[in-house]
Amino acid sequence: MKKLMIVFWALTIMACEQEPKIDYVVLSGTVTNSKAKLATVKGNDFKADLTIDEKGMFSDTLKISENGFFTFSIGREYTPMYLRSGSDINLKLDATKFDESLTYTGNGAVENNYLAQKTFDNSKKTANPVEFYANEETAFKKTLANIQATNEARLEQMTDVDAVFLSTEKQNLVYDHYAMLKNYAQRHGYYTKQENYKVSENFFPEDLKTMTFDNAKAYTSSESYKNMAFGQTLDNIFKSLGDDINKVTVNDLDQLNTIKIEPLKNDVIDYLGSFLVSPANENMVSIYEFLKDTSTSEKTKKDLTQTFEKNKNLVKGMPSPQFVNYENHKGGDMSLTDLKGKYVYVDVWATWCGPCIREIPSLKKVEQQFHNENIAFVSTSIDKSSDHEKWIAMVNDKNLGGIQLIADNDWNSKFVKDYAIQGIPRFILIDPNGNIVNADAPRPSDPKLVSLLEEELKM
């Protein structure tokens, strides 16, 4: 009998050991008043796209490595979400009233209904940023205290809530509070037109003054903590970079190795790589290799490599990409080869681009200053063909000088793609032999442009 009992317990233990671990969440929902075909769930090293059918419904099983905070988004709208293994959550929302209409049912709904309500209430209270941040210090801090107290009371009233969520969210409310305190000085000064505004000595609590950003869990659980950590880290790094980002070297980036939170380090590298891996910087190759070797994210490494591959043929001395037969505002067409023998300063712009238009007065001054020199100033519009008449009218109305061209296929023009142009205005300097001097030249409003032209033109 004892032998039979031993065998029975052994089999029971084996059966328990073989029971599969639940590491997934079932997420379904219904979206009304939306033409979107996809919803997206993102977390730390996690992304899942959920297909929305013609009835606005979706359902999927998401395999997650650990419980925690995620983001659910449709188009530009998004909301925080808490997912824990074994949950079966159904959401409903009206895309025209995203935050107001979002509700959850099922196992795991209680935490997410709290987050939805918190997001909606907070957005209402901060909907008018001018009014919100224009408050004087005492009134502003009182408003923040009320927001935090309201959310803390709501947490205390919750039942059947995940214990990890509860403790994490209590701390997240503190981070939310701190983040808005940190934003106050800059935004209050801006909205009240007080340049260099500074808060009083006791405005920040001691915990915020001494905060060090080394909490990896908080970085993935709190958007406010993440924003503070990212902003503070960049502020520290930019102090080392100096005023001219085109002179940055690998040595200026040593602080990356002191970042203790790996996802933060990868986010910072991702951001810096977007403009430091630039053909305007003669150290582009070494910067690219350093950033890639320092990153631990395969996605970040892939993005860095894509940026490098686009830019490696745009360094100084390389043959410039060509534009061919672009329509000239004065009649006929023009190609870059028509200007061989001259320096060419290319301004890539569009009639809808505010920053481009703000450069026009400065561009006119530079054109006048170098009017008798061996240089052609070429403004190339990337307006769509449907805005052709608008382009013609603006050139006339603003009395634009130089050579005014319009690209053959707006953003999809070969010249635009070959120069890896993703934002405008963009300025390019080409030498008389058709080789690149600077693929990301200074703007007309930047005094560095005149210095560059004088250096090249030997004035």
Coordinates of C-alpha atoms in Angstrom, one line a residue:
M1 CA 0.0 0.0 0.0
K2 CA 2.9 2.4 0.9
K3 CA 4.5 1.6 -2.4
L4 CA 1.3 2.4 -4.3
M5 CA 1.0 5.7 -2.4
I6 CA 4.6 6.7 -3.2
V7 CA 4.0 5.9 -6.9
F8 CA 0.8 8.0 -6.8
W9 CA 2.5 11.1 -5.3
A10 CA 5.4 10.7 -7.7
L11 CA 3.0 10.8 -10.7
T12 CA 1.2 13.7 -9.2
I13 CA 4.4 15.7 -8.8
M14 CA 5.4 14.9 -12.4
A15 CA 2.1 16.0 -13.7
C16 CA 2.4 19.3 -11.8
E17 CA 5.9 19.8 -13.2
Q18 CA 4.7 19.2 -16.7
E19 CA 1.8 21.7 -16.5
P20 CA 2.6 24.5 -19.0
K21 CA 3.4 27.9 -17.6
I22 CA 0.9 30.6 -18.6
D23 CA 2.9 33.4 -20.3
Y24 CA 0.2 34.9 -22.5
V25 CA -2.6 37.4 -22.5
V26 CA -5.8 37.2 -24.6
L27 CA -6.6 40.7 -25.9
S28 CA -9.7 41.4 -27.9
G29 CA -11.8 44.5 -28.7
T30 CA -14.2 46.5 -30.8
V31 CA -13.3 49.8 -32.3
T32 CA -16.0 52.0 -33.9
N33 CA -15.7 55.1 -36.1
S34 CA -12.3 54.2 -37.4
K35 CA -10.8 53.2 -40.7
A36 CA -7.6 51.8 -39.1
K37 CA -6.6 48.3 -40.0
L38 CA -4.1 47.8 -37.1
A39 CA -3.9 48.3 -33.4
T40 CA -0.4 48.1 -31.8
V41 CA 0.7 46.9 -28.4
K42 CA 4.2 48.0 -27.3
G43 CA 6.3 47.2 -24.3
N44 CA 9.9 46.8 -23.3
D45 CA 11.4 44.8 -26.2
F46 CA 7.9 43.9 -27.2
K47 CA 5.7 44.8 -30.1
A48 CA 2.5 43.2 -31.6
D49 CA 0.3 44.4 -34.4
L50 CA -3.4 43.3 -34.1
T51 CA -5.5 43.2 -37.2
I52 CA -8.8 45.1 -37.1
D53 CA -11.4 43.5 -39.4
E54 CA -14.1 45.3 -41.4
K55 CA -16.4 45.2 -38.4
G56 CA -13.9 47.0 -36.2
M57 CA -13.1 43.8 -34.2
F58 CA -9.7 42.3 -33.2
S59 CA -8.5 39.4 -31.1
D60 CA -5.1 38.0 -30.5
T61 CA -3.0 36.0 -28.0
L62 CA 0.0 37.9 -26.9
K63 CA 3.0 36.1 -25.4
I64 CA 4.6 38.3 -22.8
S65 CA 7.8 37.6 -20.9
E66 CA 6.7 39.4 -17.8
N67 CA 3.8 41.3 -16.3
G68 CA 4.0 45.0 -16.7
F69 CA 3.0 48.3 -18.4
F70 CA 2.4 48.5 -22.1
T71 CA 1.0 51.0 -24.6
F72 CA -2.0 50.3 -26.8
S73 CA -2.3 52.6 -29.9
I74 CA -4.4 53.1 -32.9
G75 CA -3.0 55.6 -35.3
R76 CA -1.8 58.6 -33.3
E77 CA -4.0 57.8 -30.3
Y78 CA -2.6 55.7 -27.5
T79 CA -3.3 54.7 -23.9
P80 CA -1.3 52.9 -21.1
M81 CA -2.2 49.3 -20.5
Y82 CA -1.3 46.8 -17.8
L83 CA -0.9 43.2 -18.9
R84 CA -0.4 40.1 -16.7
S85 CA -0.2 36.5 -17.7
G86 CA -3.5 34.7 -17.8
S87 CA -5.5 37.8 -18.4
D88 CA -8.4 37.8 -20.9
I89 CA -9.3 41.4 -21.6
N90 CA -11.8 42.9 -23.9
L91 CA -11.9 46.6 -24.7
K92 CA -14.4 48.9 -26.5
L93 CA -13.7 52.4 -27.8
D94 CA -15.0 55.0 -30.2
A95 CA -12.1 56.3 -32.2
T96 CA -13.6 59.8 -32.3
K97 CA -13.7 59.9 -28.4
F98 CA -10.7 57.7 -27.7
D99 CA -10.0 58.4 -24.0
E100 CA -13.6 59.2 -23.1
S101 CA -15.0 56.0 -24.5
L102 CA -12.4 53.5 -23.6
T103 CA -13.7 50.7 -21.3
Y104 CA -12.5 47.2 -20.4
T105 CA -14.2 44.0 -19.3
G106 CA -12.9 40.6 -18.3
N107 CA -10.0 39.2 -16.3
G108 CA -7.5 42.1 -16.0
A109 CA -10.1 44.9 -16.6
V110 CA -9.8 46.5 -13.2
E111 CA -6.3 47.8 -13.6
N112 CA -6.9 49.0 -17.1
N113 CA -10.1 50.8 -16.3
Y114 CA -8.2 52.6 -13.6
L115 CA -5.5 53.6 -16.1
A116 CA -8.1 54.7 -18.7
Q117 CA -9.9 56.9 -16.2
K118 CA -6.6 58.4 -14.8
T119 CA -5.5 59.2 -18.4
F120 CA -8.8 60.8 -19.3
D121 CA -9.0 62.9 -16.0
N122 CA -5.4 64.0 -16.2
S123 CA -5.8 65.0 -19.9
K124 CA -8.8 67.1 -19.0
K125 CA -7.1 68.9 -16.2
T126 CA -4.0 69.7 -18.4
A127 CA -6.0 70.3 -21.6
N128 CA -5.2 74.0 -21.7
P129 CA -1.4 74.1 -21.2
V130 CA -1.3 77.9 -21.2
E131 CA -3.7 78.1 -18.3
F132 CA -2.2 75.1 -16.5
Y133 CA 1.4 76.2 -16.6
A134 CA 0.7 80.0 -16.3
N135 CA -0.4 79.4 -12.7
E136 CA 2.0 80.8 -10.1
E137 CA 4.0 78.3 -8.1
T138 CA 1.7 77.9 -5.1
A139 CA -1.4 77.5 -7.3
F140 CA 0.4 75.1 -9.6
K141 CA 1.7 72.9 -6.9
K142 CA -1.8 72.8 -5.3
T143 CA -3.3 71.6 -8.6
L144 CA -0.7 68.9 -8.9
A145 CA -1.3 67.8 -5.3
N146 CA -5.0 67.5 -6.1
I147 CA -4.4 65.4 -9.2
Q148 CA -2.1 63.0 -7.2
A149 CA -4.6 62.8 -4.3
T150 CA -7.5 62.0 -6.6
N151 CA -5.6 59.1 -8.3
E152 CA -4.3 57.8 -5.0
A153 CA -7.9 57.7 -3.6
R154 CA -9.0 55.9 -6.7
L155 CA -6.3 53.3 -6.2
E156 CA -7.3 52.8 -2.5
Q157 CA -10.8 52.1 -3.5
M158 CA -9.9 49.3 -6.0
T159 CA -10.6 45.7 -5.1
D160 CA -9.2 42.4 -6.6
V161 CA -6.3 44.4 -8.0
D162 CA -2.9 42.9 -8.8
A163 CA -0.5 43.6 -5.9
V164 CA 2.4 44.4 -8.1
F165 CA 0.4 46.8 -10.2
L166 CA -0.9 48.6 -7.0
S167 CA 2.6 49.1 -5.5
T168 CA 4.1 50.2 -8.9
E169 CA 1.3 52.6 -9.7
K170 CA 1.5 54.3 -6.3
Q171 CA 5.2 55.1 -7.1
N172 CA 4.2 56.1 -10.7
L173 CA 1.9 58.8 -9.3
V174 CA 4.9 60.3 -7.6
Y175 CA 6.9 60.2 -10.9
D176 CA 3.9 61.9 -12.6
H177 CA 4.0 64.6 -10.0
Y178 CA 7.7 65.1 -10.3
A179 CA 7.7 65.2 -14.1
M180 CA 5.2 68.1 -14.2
L181 CA 7.2 69.9 -11.5
K182 CA 10.3 69.6 -13.8
N183 CA 8.4 70.9 -16.8
Y184 CA 7.1 74.0 -14.9
A185 CA 10.0 76.5 -15.1
Q186 CA 10.5 76.2 -18.9
R187 CA 6.8 76.2 -19.7
H188 CA 5.8 78.8 -17.2
G189 CA 8.4 81.1 -18.6
Y190 CA 7.3 80.5 -22.1
Y191 CA 3.6 81.0 -21.6
T192 CA 4.0 84.1 -19.4
K193 CA 6.8 85.5 -21.7
Q194 CA 9.3 85.6 -18.9
E195 CA 12.7 84.7 -20.4
N196 CA 15.1 82.8 -18.1
Y197 CA 12.4 82.3 -15.5
K198 CA 13.6 80.4 -12.5
V199 CA 11.6 78.7 -9.7
S200 CA 12.0 79.5 -6.1
E201 CA 14.6 77.6 -4.0
N202 CA 12.1 75.3 -2.3
F203 CA 10.0 74.5 -5.4
F204 CA 11.4 71.0 -5.9
P205 CA 11.2 68.4 -3.2
E206 CA 14.6 67.0 -2.0
D207 CA 13.8 63.5 -3.5
L208 CA 13.5 65.1 -6.9
K209 CA 16.6 67.2 -6.5
T210 CA 18.7 64.2 -5.6
M211 CA 17.1 61.7 -8.0
T212 CA 19.5 59.4 -9.9
F213 CA 18.0 57.7 -12.9
D214 CA 19.2 54.1 -12.5
N215 CA 15.9 52.2 -11.9
A216 CA 15.3 50.0 -14.9
K217 CA 11.9 48.8 -13.7
A218 CA 10.6 52.4 -13.3
Y219 CA 11.9 53.2 -16.8
T220 CA 9.6 50.6 -18.3
S221 CA 6.7 51.1 -15.9
S222 CA 6.4 54.9 -15.8
E223 CA 6.2 57.2 -18.9
S224 CA 7.0 60.1 -16.6
Y225 CA 10.1 58.5 -15.1
K226 CA 11.2 57.5 -18.7
N227 CA 10.8 61.1 -19.9
M228 CA 12.7 62.6 -17.0
A229 CA 15.5 60.0 -17.3
F230 CA 15.7 60.6 -21.1
G231 CA 15.7 64.4 -20.8
Q232 CA 18.2 64.6 -18.0
T233 CA 20.6 62.1 -19.7
L234 CA 20.5 64.1 -23.0
D235 CA 21.0 67.4 -21.1
N236 CA 24.2 66.0 -19.5
I237 CA 25.4 64.7 -22.9
F238 CA 24.7 67.9 -24.8
K239 CA 26.9 69.8 -22.3
S240 CA 29.8 67.6 -23.6
L241 CA 28.9 67.9 -27.3
G242 CA 29.5 71.7 -27.6
D243 CA 27.9 74.1 -30.0
D244 CA 28.9 72.4 -33.3
I245 CA 27.5 68.9 -33.6
N246 CA 29.4 68.5 -36.8
K247 CA 32.6 68.5 -34.7
V248 CA 31.5 65.8 -32.3
T249 CA 34.0 62.9 -31.8
V250 CA 33.7 59.5 -30.1
N251 CA 35.4 61.0 -27.0
D252 CA 32.5 63.4 -26.5
L253 CA 30.1 60.4 -26.1
D254 CA 31.9 58.7 -23.2
Q255 CA 28.9 59.4 -20.9
L256 CA 26.9 56.7 -22.8
N257 CA 29.0 54.1 -21.0
T258 CA 27.8 55.4 -17.6
I259 CA 24.1 54.9 -18.3
K260 CA 22.9 52.1 -16.0
I261 CA 19.5 51.4 -17.6
E262 CA 20.0 49.5 -20.9
P263 CA 16.7 50.5 -22.5
L264 CA 17.6 54.2 -21.7
K265 CA 21.0 53.8 -23.2
N266 CA 19.5 52.3 -26.4
D267 CA 16.9 55.1 -26.6
V268 CA 19.6 57.8 -26.3
I269 CA 21.8 56.1 -28.9
D270 CA 18.8 55.8 -31.2
Y271 CA 18.2 59.6 -30.8
L272 CA 21.8 60.7 -31.1
G273 CA 22.4 58.4 -34.1
S274 CA 19.6 60.1 -36.1
F275 CA 21.7 63.3 -36.4
L276 CA 25.3 62.4 -35.4
V277 CA 25.6 59.7 -38.1
S278 CA 25.7 62.5 -40.6
P279 CA 27.9 63.2 -43.6
A280 CA 28.4 66.7 -42.3
N281 CA 30.6 65.2 -39.6
E282 CA 34.0 64.0 -40.7
N283 CA 34.0 61.6 -37.8
M284 CA 30.8 59.9 -39.0
V285 CA 32.4 56.4 -39.5
S286 CA 33.9 56.2 -36.0
I287 CA 30.7 57.6 -34.4
Y288 CA 28.6 55.0 -36.2
E289 CA 30.9 52.2 -35.1
F290 CA 31.0 53.4 -31.5
L291 CA 27.2 53.8 -31.2
K292 CA 26.6 50.4 -32.8
D293 CA 29.1 48.7 -30.6
T294 CA 27.7 50.4 -27.5
S295 CA 24.0 49.6 -28.2
T296 CA 22.5 46.3 -26.9
S297 CA 19.3 46.7 -29.1
E298 CA 19.2 44.8 -32.4
K299 CA 16.6 47.3 -33.7
T300 CA 18.8 50.3 -32.8
K301 CA 21.8 48.7 -34.4
K302 CA 19.7 48.0 -37.5
D303 CA 18.5 51.6 -37.6
L304 CA 22.0 53.0 -37.2
T305 CA 23.2 50.8 -40.0
Q306 CA 20.4 52.0 -42.3
T307 CA 21.3 55.6 -41.5
F308 CA 25.0 55.0 -42.1
E309 CA 24.4 53.2 -45.4
K310 CA 22.3 56.1 -46.6
N311 CA 25.0 58.7 -45.7
K312 CA 28.3 57.0 -46.3
N313 CA 28.3 58.1 -50.0
L314 CA 27.5 61.7 -49.0
V315 CA 30.7 62.6 -47.3
K316 CA 32.9 65.5 -48.4
G317 CA 34.7 64.8 -51.7
M318 CA 32.2 62.2 -53.0
P319 CA 30.4 62.9 -56.3
S320 CA 27.1 64.6 -55.7
P321 CA 23.8 62.9 -56.6
Q322 CA 22.3 64.6 -59.6
F323 CA 19.0 66.3 -60.4
V324 CA 18.0 66.2 -64.0
N325 CA 15.6 68.4 -66.0
Y326 CA 13.9 70.1 -63.0
E327 CA 11.4 72.8 -64.1
N328 CA 12.9 76.3 -63.8
H329 CA 10.5 79.1 -62.7
K330 CA 12.0 81.4 -65.3
G331 CA 11.2 78.9 -68.1
G332 CA 12.7 75.7 -69.4
D333 CA 14.4 73.2 -67.2
M334 CA 17.8 72.7 -65.5
S335 CA 20.1 69.9 -64.4
L336 CA 22.9 70.1 -61.8
T337 CA 25.4 69.4 -64.6
D338 CA 24.4 72.8 -66.2
L339 CA 26.0 74.5 -63.2
K340 CA 29.4 72.6 -63.4
G341 CA 32.2 75.1 -62.9
K342 CA 30.4 76.9 -60.1
Y343 CA 29.8 76.2 -56.4
V344 CA 26.2 75.3 -55.9
Y345 CA 24.3 76.0 -52.7
V346 CA 21.0 74.0 -52.8
D347 CA 18.1 74.9 -50.6
V348 CA 15.5 72.1 -50.5
W349 CA 12.2 73.6 -49.3
A350 CA 8.4 73.7 -49.9
T351 CA 5.7 76.3 -49.8
W352 CA 4.0 74.6 -46.8
C353 CA 7.2 74.5 -44.7
G354 CA 7.2 77.3 -42.0
P355 CA 10.9 76.9 -41.1
C356 CA 11.8 77.0 -44.8
I357 CA 10.0 80.3 -45.3
R358 CA 11.6 81.8 -42.2
E359 CA 15.0 81.2 -43.8
I360 CA 14.1 83.3 -46.9
P361 CA 15.2 86.7 -45.6
S362 CA 18.6 85.3 -44.5
L363 CA 19.0 83.5 -47.8
K364 CA 18.4 86.7 -49.7
K365 CA 21.1 88.5 -47.6
V366 CA 23.7 85.7 -48.3
E367 CA 22.8 85.7 -52.0
Q368 CA 23.4 89.5 -52.1
Q369 CA 26.7 89.2 -50.2
F370 CA 28.1 86.6 -52.6
H371 CA 26.4 88.0 -55.7
N372 CA 29.6 88.5 -57.6
E373 CA 31.3 85.2 -56.6
N374 CA 31.5 81.9 -58.4
I375 CA 28.4 80.4 -56.7
A376 CA 24.9 79.6 -57.8
F377 CA 22.0 79.6 -55.2
V378 CA 19.5 77.0 -56.2
S379 CA 16.1 76.7 -54.3
T380 CA 14.5 73.3 -55.1
S381 CA 10.8 73.0 -54.1
I382 CA 9.5 69.5 -53.3
D383 CA 5.9 70.6 -53.4
K384 CA 3.4 68.1 -54.9
S385 CA 2.4 68.6 -58.5
S386 CA -1.1 69.6 -57.3
D387 CA 0.6 72.7 -55.6
H388 CA 2.5 73.8 -58.7
E389 CA 0.5 77.0 -59.0
K390 CA 1.1 77.7 -55.3
W391 CA 4.8 77.4 -55.9
I392 CA 4.8 79.8 -58.8
A393 CA 2.7 82.3 -56.8
M394 CA 5.0 82.2 -53.7
V395 CA 8.2 82.7 -55.8
N396 CA 6.6 85.8 -57.4
D397 CA 5.0 87.1 -54.2
K398 CA 8.2 86.8 -52.1
N399 CA 10.4 87.9 -55.0
L400 CA 12.6 85.0 -54.5
G401 CA 16.1 85.3 -56.1
G402 CA 18.6 82.7 -57.2
I403 CA 17.5 79.8 -59.4
Q404 CA 14.0 78.6 -58.5
L405 CA 13.3 74.9 -59.4
I406 CA 10.7 72.4 -58.6
A407 CA 11.5 68.7 -58.1
D408 CA 10.1 66.1 -60.5
N409 CA 8.4 63.9 -57.9
D410 CA 8.3 65.8 -54.5
W411 CA 9.6 63.6 -51.7
N412 CA 10.0 60.7 -54.1
S413 CA 12.4 62.5 -56.4
K414 CA 15.7 60.6 -56.9
F415 CA 17.8 63.6 -55.8
V416 CA 15.8 63.8 -52.6
K417 CA 16.1 60.1 -51.9
D418 CA 19.8 60.0 -52.8
Y419 CA 20.6 62.7 -50.3
A420 CA 18.5 60.8 -47.7
I421 CA 16.4 63.9 -47.1
Q422 CA 13.8 63.2 -44.5
G423 CA 13.1 66.7 -43.2
I424 CA 13.3 70.2 -44.6
P425 CA 14.7 72.8 -44.9
R426 CA 17.9 71.0 -46.0
F427 CA 20.9 72.8 -47.4
I428 CA 23.7 71.3 -49.6
L429 CA 27.0 72.7 -50.9
I430 CA 28.6 71.3 -54.0
D431 CA 31.9 72.3 -55.5
P432 CA 32.7 73.3 -59.1
N433 CA 33.6 69.7 -60.0
G434 CA 30.3 68.4 -58.9
N435 CA 31.6 66.9 -55.7
I436 CA 30.1 67.3 -52.2
V437 CA 31.4 69.9 -49.9
N438 CA 28.8 69.5 -47.3
A439 CA 25.6 67.4 -47.6
D440 CA 24.1 69.0 -44.6
A441 CA 25.4 72.6 -44.9
P442 CA 24.5 75.4 -42.4
R443 CA 21.3 77.3 -42.8
P444 CA 21.4 80.8 -44.2
S445 CA 20.5 82.2 -40.8
D446 CA 23.6 80.4 -39.3
P447 CA 26.8 82.6 -39.3
K448 CA 28.7 79.4 -40.0
L449 CA 27.4 79.4 -43.6
V450 CA 29.2 82.7 -44.4
S451 CA 32.4 81.3 -42.8
L452 CA 32.1 78.1 -44.9
L453 CA 31.5 80.0 -48.2
E454 CA 34.4 82.4 -47.5
E455 CA 36.7 79.4 -46.8
E456 CA 35.6 77.6 -50.0
L457 CA 35.6 80.7 -52.2
K458 CA 38.9 81.9 -50.8
M459 CA 37.5 85.4 -50.1

